[in-house]
mmCIF file of C-alpha atoms in Angstrom:
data_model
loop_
_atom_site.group_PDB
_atom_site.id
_atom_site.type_symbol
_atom_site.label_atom_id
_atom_site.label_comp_id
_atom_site.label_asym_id
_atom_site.label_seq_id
_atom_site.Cartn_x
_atom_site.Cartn_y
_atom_site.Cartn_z
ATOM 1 C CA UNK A 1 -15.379 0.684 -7.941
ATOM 2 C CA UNK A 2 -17.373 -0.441 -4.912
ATOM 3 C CA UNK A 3 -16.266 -2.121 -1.976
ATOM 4 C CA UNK A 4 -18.047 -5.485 -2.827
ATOM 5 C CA UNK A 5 -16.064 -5.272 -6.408
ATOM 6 C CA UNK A 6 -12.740 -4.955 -4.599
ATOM 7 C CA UNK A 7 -13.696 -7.656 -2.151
ATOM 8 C CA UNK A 8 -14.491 -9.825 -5.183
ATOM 9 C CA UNK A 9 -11.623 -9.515 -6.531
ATOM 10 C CA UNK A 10 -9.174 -9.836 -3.229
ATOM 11 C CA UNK A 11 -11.230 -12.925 -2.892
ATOM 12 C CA UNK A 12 -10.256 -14.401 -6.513
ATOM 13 C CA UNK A 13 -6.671 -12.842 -6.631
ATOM 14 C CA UNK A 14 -4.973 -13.075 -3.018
ATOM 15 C CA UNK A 15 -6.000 -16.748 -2.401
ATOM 16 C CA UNK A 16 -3.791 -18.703 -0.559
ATOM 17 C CA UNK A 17 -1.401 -19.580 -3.762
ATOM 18 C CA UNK A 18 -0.859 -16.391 -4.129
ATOM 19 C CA UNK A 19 3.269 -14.923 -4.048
ATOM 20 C CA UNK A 20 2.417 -10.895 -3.190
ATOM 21 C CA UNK A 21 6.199 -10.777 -3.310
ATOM 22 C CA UNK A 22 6.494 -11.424 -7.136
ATOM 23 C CA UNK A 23 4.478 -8.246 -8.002
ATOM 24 C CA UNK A 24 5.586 -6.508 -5.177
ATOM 25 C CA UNK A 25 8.807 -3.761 -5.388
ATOM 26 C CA UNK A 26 8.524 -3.142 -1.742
ATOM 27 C CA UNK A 27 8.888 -6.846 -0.943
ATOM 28 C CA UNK A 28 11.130 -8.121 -3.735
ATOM 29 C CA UNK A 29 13.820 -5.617 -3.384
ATOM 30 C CA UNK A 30 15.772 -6.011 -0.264
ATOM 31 C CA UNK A 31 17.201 -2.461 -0.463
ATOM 32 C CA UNK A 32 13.774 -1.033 -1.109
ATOM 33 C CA UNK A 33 12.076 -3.259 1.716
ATOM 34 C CA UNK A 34 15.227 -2.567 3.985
ATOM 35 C CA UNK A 35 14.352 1.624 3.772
ATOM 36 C CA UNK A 36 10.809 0.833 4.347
ATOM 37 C CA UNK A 37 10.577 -1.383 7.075
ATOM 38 C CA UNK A 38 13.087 0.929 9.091
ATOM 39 C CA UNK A 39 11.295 3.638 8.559
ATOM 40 C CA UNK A 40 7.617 1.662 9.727
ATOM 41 C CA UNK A 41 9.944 0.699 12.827
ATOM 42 C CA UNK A 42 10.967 4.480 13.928
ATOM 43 C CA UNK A 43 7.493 6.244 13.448
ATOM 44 C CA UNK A 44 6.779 2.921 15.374
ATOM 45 C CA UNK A 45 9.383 3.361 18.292
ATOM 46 C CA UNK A 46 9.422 7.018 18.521
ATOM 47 C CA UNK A 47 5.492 6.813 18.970
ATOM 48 C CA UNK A 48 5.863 5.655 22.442
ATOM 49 C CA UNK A 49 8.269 6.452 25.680
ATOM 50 C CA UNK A 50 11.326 3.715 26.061
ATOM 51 C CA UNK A 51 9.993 0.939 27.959
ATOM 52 C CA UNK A 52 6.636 0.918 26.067
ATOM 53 C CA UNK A 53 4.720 -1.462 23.908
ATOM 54 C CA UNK A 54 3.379 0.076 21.066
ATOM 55 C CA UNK A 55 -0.703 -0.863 20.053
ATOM 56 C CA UNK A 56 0.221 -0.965 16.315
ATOM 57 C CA UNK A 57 -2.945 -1.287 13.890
ATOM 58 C CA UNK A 58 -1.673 -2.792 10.326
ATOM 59 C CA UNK A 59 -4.865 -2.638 7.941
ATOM 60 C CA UNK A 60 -4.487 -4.824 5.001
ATOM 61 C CA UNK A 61 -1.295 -7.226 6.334
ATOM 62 C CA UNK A 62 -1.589 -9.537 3.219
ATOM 63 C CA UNK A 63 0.421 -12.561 4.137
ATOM 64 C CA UNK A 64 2.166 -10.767 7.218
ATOM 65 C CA UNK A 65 5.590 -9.919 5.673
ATOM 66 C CA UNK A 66 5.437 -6.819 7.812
ATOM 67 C CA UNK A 67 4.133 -7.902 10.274
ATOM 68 C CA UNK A 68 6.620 -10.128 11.292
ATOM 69 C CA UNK A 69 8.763 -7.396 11.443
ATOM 70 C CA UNK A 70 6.407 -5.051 14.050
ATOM 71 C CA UNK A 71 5.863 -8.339 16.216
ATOM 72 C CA UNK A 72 9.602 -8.971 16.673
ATOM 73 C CA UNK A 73 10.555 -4.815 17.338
ATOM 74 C CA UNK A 74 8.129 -5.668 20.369
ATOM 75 C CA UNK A 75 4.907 -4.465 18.964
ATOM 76 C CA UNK A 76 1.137 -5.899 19.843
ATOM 77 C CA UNK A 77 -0.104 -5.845 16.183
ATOM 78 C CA UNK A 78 -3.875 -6.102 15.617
ATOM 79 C CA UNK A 79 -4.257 -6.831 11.545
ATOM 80 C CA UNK A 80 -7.452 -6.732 9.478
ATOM 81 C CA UNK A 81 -7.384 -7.945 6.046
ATOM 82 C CA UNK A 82 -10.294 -8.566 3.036
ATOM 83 C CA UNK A 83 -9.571 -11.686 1.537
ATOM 84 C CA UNK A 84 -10.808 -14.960 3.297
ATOM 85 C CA UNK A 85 -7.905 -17.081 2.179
ATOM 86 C CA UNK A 86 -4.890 -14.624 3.006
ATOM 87 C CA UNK A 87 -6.903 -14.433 6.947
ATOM 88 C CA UNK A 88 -6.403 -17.807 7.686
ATOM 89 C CA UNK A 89 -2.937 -17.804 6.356
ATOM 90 C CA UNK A 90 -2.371 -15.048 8.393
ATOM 91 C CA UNK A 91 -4.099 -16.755 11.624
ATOM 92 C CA UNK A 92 -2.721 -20.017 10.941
ATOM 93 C CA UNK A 93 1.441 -17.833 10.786
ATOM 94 C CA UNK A 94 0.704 -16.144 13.711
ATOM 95 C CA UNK A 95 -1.176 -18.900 16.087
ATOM 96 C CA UNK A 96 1.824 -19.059 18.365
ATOM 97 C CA UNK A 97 1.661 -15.335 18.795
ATOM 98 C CA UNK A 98 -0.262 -11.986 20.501
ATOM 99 C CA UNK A 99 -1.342 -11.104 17.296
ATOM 100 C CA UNK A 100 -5.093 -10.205 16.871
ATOM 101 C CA UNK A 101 -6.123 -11.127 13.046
ATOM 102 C CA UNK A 102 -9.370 -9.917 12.012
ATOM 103 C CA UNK A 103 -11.195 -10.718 8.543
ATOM 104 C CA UNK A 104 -12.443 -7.450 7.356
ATOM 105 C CA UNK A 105 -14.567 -8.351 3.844
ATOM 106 C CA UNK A 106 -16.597 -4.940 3.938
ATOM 107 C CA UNK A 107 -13.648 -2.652 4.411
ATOM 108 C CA UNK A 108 -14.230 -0.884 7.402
ATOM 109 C CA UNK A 109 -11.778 -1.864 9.896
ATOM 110 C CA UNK A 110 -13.719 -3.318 12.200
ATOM 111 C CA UNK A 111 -11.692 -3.286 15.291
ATOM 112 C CA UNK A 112 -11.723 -2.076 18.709
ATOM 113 C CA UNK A 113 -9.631 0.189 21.156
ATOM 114 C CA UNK A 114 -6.586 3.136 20.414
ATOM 115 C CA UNK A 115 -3.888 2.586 19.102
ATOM 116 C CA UNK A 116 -0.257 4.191 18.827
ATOM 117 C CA UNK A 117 0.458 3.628 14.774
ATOM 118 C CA UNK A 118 -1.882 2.618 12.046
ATOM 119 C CA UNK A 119 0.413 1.630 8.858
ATOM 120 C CA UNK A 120 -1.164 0.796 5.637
ATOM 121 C CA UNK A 121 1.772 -0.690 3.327
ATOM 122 C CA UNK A 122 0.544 -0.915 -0.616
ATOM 123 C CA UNK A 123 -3.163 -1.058 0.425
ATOM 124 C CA UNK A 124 -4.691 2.935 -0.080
ATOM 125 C CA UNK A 125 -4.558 2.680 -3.679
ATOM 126 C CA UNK A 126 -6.731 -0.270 -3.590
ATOM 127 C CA UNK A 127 -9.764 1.742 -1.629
ATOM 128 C CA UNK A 128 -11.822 2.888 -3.435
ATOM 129 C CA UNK A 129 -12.141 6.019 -1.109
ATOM 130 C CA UNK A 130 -8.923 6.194 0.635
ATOM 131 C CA UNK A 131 -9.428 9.719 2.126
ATOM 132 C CA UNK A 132 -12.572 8.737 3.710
ATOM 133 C CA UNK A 133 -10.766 5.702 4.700
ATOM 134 C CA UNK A 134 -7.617 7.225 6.268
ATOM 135 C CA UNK A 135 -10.130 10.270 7.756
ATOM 136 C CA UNK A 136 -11.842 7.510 9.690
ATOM 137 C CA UNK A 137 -8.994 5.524 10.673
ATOM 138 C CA UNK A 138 -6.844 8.673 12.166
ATOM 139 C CA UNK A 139 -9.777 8.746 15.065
ATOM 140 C CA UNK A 140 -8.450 5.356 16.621
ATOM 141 C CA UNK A 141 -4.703 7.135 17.049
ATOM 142 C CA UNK A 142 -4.024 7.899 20.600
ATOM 143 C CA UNK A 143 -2.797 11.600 21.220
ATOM 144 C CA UNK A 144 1.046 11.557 20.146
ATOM 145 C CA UNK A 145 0.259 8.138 17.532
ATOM 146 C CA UNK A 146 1.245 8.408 13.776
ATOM 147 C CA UNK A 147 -0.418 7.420 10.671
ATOM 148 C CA UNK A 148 2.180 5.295 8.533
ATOM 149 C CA UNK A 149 1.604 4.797 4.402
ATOM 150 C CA UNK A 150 4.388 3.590 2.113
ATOM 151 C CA UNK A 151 3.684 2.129 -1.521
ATOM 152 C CA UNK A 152 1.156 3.619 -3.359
ATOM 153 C CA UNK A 153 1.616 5.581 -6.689
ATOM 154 C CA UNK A 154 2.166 9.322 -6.874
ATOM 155 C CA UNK A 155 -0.562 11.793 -8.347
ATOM 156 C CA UNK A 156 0.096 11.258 -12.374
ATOM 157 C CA UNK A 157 -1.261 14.913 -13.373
ATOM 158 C CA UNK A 158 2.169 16.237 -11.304
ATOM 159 C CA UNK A 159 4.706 13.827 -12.543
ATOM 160 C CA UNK A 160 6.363 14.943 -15.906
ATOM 161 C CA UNK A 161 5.285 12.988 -18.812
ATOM 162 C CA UNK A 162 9.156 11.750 -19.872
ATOM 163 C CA UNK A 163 9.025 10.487 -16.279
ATOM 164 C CA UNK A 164 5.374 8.770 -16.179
ATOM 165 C CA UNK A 165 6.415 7.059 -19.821
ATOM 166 C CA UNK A 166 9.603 5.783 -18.277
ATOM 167 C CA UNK A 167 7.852 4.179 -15.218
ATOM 168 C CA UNK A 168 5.595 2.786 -17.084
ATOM 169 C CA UNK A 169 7.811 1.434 -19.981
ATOM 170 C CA UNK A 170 10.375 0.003 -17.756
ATOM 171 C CA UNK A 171 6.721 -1.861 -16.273
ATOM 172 C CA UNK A 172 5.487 -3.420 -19.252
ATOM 173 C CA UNK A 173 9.149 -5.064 -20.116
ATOM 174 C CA UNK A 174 8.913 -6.584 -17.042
ATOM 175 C CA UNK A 175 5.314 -7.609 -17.603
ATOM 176 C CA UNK A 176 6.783 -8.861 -20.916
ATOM 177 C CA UNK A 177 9.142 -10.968 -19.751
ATOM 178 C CA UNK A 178 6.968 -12.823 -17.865
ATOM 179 C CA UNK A 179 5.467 -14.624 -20.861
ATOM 180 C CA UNK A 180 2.364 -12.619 -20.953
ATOM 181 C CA UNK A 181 2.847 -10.779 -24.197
ATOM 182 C CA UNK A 182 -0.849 -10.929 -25.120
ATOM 183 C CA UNK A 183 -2.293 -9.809 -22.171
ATOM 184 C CA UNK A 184 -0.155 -7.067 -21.644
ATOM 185 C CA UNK A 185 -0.789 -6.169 -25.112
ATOM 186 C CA UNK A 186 -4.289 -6.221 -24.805
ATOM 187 C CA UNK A 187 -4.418 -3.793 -21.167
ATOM 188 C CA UNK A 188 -2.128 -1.262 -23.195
ATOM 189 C CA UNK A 189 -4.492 -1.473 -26.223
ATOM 190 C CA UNK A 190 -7.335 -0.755 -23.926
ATOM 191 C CA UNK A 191 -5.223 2.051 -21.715
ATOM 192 C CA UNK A 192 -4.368 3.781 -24.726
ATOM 193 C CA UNK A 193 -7.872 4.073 -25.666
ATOM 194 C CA UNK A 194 -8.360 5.052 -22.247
ATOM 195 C CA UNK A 195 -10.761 2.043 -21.657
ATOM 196 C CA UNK A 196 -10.824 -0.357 -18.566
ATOM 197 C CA UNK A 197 -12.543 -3.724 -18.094
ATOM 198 C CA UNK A 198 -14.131 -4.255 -14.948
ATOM 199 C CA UNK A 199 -13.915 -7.694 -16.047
ATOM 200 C CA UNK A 200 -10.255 -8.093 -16.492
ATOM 201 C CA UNK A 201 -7.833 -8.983 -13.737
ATOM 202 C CA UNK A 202 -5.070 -6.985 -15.327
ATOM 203 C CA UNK A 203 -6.971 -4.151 -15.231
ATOM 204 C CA UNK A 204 -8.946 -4.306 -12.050
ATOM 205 C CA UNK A 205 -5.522 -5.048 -9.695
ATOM 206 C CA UNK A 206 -4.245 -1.639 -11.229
ATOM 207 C CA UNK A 207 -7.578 0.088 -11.088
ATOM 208 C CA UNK A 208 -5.886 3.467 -9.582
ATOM 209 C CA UNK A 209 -5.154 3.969 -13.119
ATOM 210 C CA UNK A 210 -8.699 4.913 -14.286
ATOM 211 C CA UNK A 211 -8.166 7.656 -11.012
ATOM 212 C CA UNK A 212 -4.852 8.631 -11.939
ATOM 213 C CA UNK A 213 -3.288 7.277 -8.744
ATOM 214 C CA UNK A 214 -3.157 8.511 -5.257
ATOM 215 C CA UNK A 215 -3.763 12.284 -4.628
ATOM 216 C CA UNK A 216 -0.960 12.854 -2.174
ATOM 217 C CA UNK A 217 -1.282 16.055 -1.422
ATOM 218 C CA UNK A 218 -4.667 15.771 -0.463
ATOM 219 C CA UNK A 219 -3.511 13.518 1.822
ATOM 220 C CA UNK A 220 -0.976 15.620 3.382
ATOM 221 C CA UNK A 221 -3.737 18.003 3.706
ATOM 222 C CA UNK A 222 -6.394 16.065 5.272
ATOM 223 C CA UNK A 223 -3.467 15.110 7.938
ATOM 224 C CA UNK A 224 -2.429 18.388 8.561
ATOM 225 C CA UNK A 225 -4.720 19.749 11.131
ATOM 226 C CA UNK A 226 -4.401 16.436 13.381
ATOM 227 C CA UNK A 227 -0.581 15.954 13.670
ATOM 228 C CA UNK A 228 2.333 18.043 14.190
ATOM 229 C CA UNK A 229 4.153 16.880 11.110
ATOM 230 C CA UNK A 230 3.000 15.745 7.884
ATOM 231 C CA UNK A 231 6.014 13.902 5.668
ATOM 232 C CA UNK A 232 5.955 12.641 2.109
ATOM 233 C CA UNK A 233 8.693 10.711 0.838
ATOM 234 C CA UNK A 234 8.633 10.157 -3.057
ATOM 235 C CA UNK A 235 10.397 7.838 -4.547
ATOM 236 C CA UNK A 236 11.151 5.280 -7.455
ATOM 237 C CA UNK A 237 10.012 1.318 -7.246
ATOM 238 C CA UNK A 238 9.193 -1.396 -9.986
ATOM 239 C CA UNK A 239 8.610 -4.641 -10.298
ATOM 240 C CA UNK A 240 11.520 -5.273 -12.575
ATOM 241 C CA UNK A 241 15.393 -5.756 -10.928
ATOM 242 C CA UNK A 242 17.055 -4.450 -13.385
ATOM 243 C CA UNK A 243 14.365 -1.504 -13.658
ATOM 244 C CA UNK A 244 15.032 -0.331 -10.070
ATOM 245 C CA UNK A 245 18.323 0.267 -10.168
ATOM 246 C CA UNK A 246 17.918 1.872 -13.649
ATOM 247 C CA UNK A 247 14.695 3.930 -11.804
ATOM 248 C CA UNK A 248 16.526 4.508 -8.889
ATOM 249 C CA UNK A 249 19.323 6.446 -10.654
ATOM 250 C CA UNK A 250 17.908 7.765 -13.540
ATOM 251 C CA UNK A 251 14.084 8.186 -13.401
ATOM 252 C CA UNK A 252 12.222 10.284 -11.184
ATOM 253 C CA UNK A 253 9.963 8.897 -8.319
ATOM 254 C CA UNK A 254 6.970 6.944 -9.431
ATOM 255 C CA UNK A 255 5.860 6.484 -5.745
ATOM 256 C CA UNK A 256 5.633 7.936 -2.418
ATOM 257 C CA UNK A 257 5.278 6.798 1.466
ATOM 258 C CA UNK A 258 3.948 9.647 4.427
ATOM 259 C CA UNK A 259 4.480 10.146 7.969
ATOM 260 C CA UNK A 260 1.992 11.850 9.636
ATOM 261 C CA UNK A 261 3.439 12.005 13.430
ATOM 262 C CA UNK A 262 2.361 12.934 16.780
ATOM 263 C CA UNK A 263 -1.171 12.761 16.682
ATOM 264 C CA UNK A 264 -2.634 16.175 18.164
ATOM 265 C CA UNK A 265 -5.873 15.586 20.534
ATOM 266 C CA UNK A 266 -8.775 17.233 18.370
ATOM 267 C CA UNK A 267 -11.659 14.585 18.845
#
């Protein structure tokens, strides 16, 4: 998929009516957005000495649900995001504020200055090249900085197949039950045959499909040589309530975040 596809369809499908906490297991779930945010916040705090503001880059804020949550643990956030509509909302939420919102339709963060954490929260498996992404993106980190990524799905070729089925079963009964039987029907019909409309919403949103998620062990490894620690933290989400706690318990992890802290000085 090229960028201009992807900005297309951020464009058509993140307008301003749009609820990114309905689809959203890291927003919908206040246990699962609980773990996450507090985890943001440390790398966050422990990038900096006590007594110091963090520079905090947030690429892709959506609406600024995290956001909120760096401005008020005493961060100066700069944000970028794609879609038109979901930048103003974001300018017009955060007028009052320090925060820097820039509209970034072409995808290449287009912002100035170091920073002390870059966190990208459900946005890498959306880019189309996310390790030439995150590559470029770990050259703005100030020496000591961390690179901060939680909600994107695991590599499918090393998940078990009883697990991937699971996952994905407990997803389509919650795709189900929200009165979209034939449409749901008719992106399993096509994923069976292992075919994917570049016309279709359904399919497009979970285009990371076609590439069989997010490599994240390529990830750890492009990290590696630039920080002293590279962390990935696997673990279950879904859309569905009832499938989380099922998941959480009794599946294995569909999903991972990383940590890649203190930024070594290499450039």
């Amino acid at each position: 998929m090229a960028l201009s596809d992807m900005r297309a369809l951020q464009e058509e499908g993140h307008g301003e009516s749009h609820d990114y906490v309905h689809g959203s297991p890291h927003l919908k779930h206040p246990e699962l957005r609980s773990w996450i945010t507090e985890r943001i916040l440390a790398t966050v705090r422990a990038s900096v000495p006590p007594g110091t503001r963090p520079r905090v880059l947030e690429v892709g804020a959506g609406h600024g649900s995290l956001t909120e949550h760096l401005l008020e643990a005493g961060a100066q956030v700069v944000v970028t995001e794609m879609s038109g509509p979901s930048t103003d909302i974001l300018r017009a939420r955060f007028a009052a504020t320090d925060v820097v919102v820039v509209h970034d339709p072409d995808g290449d963060v287009p912002v100035e200055g170091d920073f002390d954490v870059v966190v990208y929260l459900s946005v890498l498996h959306h880019i189309p090249d996310y390790l030439a992404a995150v590559e470029s993106v770990i050259g703005r980190l100030r020496p000591g900085g961390a690179f901060v990524s939680f909600q994107d799905p695991l590599w499918y070729p090393r998940l078990r197949r009883r697990s991937r089925l699971a996952a994905r079963g407990v997803y389509l009964a919650w795709r189900l039950g929200q009165g979209e039987f034939r449409r749901g029907l008719g992106t399993v019909a096509r994923r069976l045959r292992g075919v994917y409309d570049d016309t279709h919403p359904s399919d497009m949103i979970e285009y990371h499909v076609m590439r069989q998620g997010v490599d994240e062990r390529a990830l750890r490894d492009l990290l590696a040589p630039h920080f002293t620690s590279v962390e990935i933290l696997p673990y279950f989400s879904t859309q569905s309530r009832a499938g989380q706690r099922l998941g959480r318990r009794a599946i294995a992890p569909n999903t991972f975040g990383l940590v890649a802290a203190g930024r070594t000085d290499l450039r």
